[in-house]
Short mmCIF file of C-alpha atoms in Angstrom, two decimals:
data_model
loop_
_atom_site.label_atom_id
_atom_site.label_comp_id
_atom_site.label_asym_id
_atom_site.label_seq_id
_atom_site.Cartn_x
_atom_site.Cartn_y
_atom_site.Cartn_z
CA UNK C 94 0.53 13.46 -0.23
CA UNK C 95 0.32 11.12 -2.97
CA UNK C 96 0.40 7.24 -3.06
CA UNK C 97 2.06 5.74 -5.95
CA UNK C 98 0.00 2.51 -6.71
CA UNK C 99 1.81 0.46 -9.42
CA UNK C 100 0.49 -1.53 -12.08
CA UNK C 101 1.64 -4.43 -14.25
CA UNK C 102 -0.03 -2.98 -17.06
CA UNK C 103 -1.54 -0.74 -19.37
CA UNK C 104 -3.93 0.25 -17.32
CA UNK C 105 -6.47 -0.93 -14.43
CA UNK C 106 -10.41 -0.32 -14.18
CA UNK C 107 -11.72 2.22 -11.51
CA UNK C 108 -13.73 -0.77 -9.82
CA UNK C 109 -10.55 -2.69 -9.53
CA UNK C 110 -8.64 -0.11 -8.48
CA UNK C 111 -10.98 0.65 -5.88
CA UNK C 112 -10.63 -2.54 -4.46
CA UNK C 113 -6.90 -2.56 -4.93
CA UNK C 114 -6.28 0.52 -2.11
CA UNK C 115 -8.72 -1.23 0.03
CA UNK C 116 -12.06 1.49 -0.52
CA UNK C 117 -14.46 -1.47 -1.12
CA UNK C 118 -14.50 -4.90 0.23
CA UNK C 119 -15.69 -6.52 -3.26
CA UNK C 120 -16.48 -5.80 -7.07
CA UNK C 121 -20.12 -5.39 -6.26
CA UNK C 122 -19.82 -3.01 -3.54
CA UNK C 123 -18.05 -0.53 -5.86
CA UNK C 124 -21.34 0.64 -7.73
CA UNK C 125 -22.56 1.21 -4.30
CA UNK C 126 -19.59 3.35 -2.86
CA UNK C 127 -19.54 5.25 -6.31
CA UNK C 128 -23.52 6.78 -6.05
CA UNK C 129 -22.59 7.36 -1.99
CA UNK C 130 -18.89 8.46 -2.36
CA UNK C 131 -17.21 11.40 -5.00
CA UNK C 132 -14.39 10.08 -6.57
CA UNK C 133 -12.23 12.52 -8.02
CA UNK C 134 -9.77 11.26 -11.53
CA UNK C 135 -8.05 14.20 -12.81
CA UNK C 136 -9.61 16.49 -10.28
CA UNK C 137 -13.15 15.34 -12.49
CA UNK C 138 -15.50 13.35 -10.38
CA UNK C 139 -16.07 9.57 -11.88
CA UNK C 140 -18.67 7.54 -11.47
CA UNK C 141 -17.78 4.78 -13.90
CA UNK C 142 -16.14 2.03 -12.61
CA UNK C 143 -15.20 0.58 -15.83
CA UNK C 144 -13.50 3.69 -15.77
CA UNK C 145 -9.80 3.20 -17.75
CA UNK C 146 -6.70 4.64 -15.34
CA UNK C 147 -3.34 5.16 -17.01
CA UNK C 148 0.47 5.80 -15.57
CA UNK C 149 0.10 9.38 -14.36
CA UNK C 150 -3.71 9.42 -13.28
CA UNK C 151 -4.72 11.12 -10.51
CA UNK C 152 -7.22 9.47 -8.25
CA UNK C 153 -8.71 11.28 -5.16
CA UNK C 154 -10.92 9.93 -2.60
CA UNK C 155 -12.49 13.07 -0.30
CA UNK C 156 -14.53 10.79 2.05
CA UNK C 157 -11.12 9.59 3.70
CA UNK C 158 -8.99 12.45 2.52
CA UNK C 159 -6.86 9.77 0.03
CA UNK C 160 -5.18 10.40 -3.04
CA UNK C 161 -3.30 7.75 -5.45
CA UNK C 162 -1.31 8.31 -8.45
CA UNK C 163 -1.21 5.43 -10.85
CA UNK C 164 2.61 4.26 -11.98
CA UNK C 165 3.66 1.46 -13.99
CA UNK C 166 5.67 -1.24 -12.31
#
């Protein structure tokens, strides 16, 4: 099942995303969890974290079995 996470606008950064649902404590632990964790946009793994999401985007975490859909508020 899905989560719809809603933004406020056009679109949010994978590293601030991440820390949005709660995978990383803080900005600079995000580099970190991205070289130890796959995170799956699109069904593509990402390891950007400047990494543009959009309305519609997909993101899957498989090290806690997550996935997020990004909507605009």
């Amino acid at each position: 099942m899905n989560e719809e996470i809603l933004i406020n606008t056009e679109y949010i950064q994978l590293g601030k995303f991440l820390k949005l649902v709660n995978a990383v404590e803080s900005g600079g632990m995000v580099k970190l969890y991205l070289a130890d964790h796959p995170v799956l946009v699109n069904g593509e793994v990402e390891n950007r974290r400047g990494r543009k999401l959009y309305p519609d985007d997909r993101v899957e975490l498989p090290a806690t079995s997550e996935a997020f859909v990004v909507k605009k508020a």
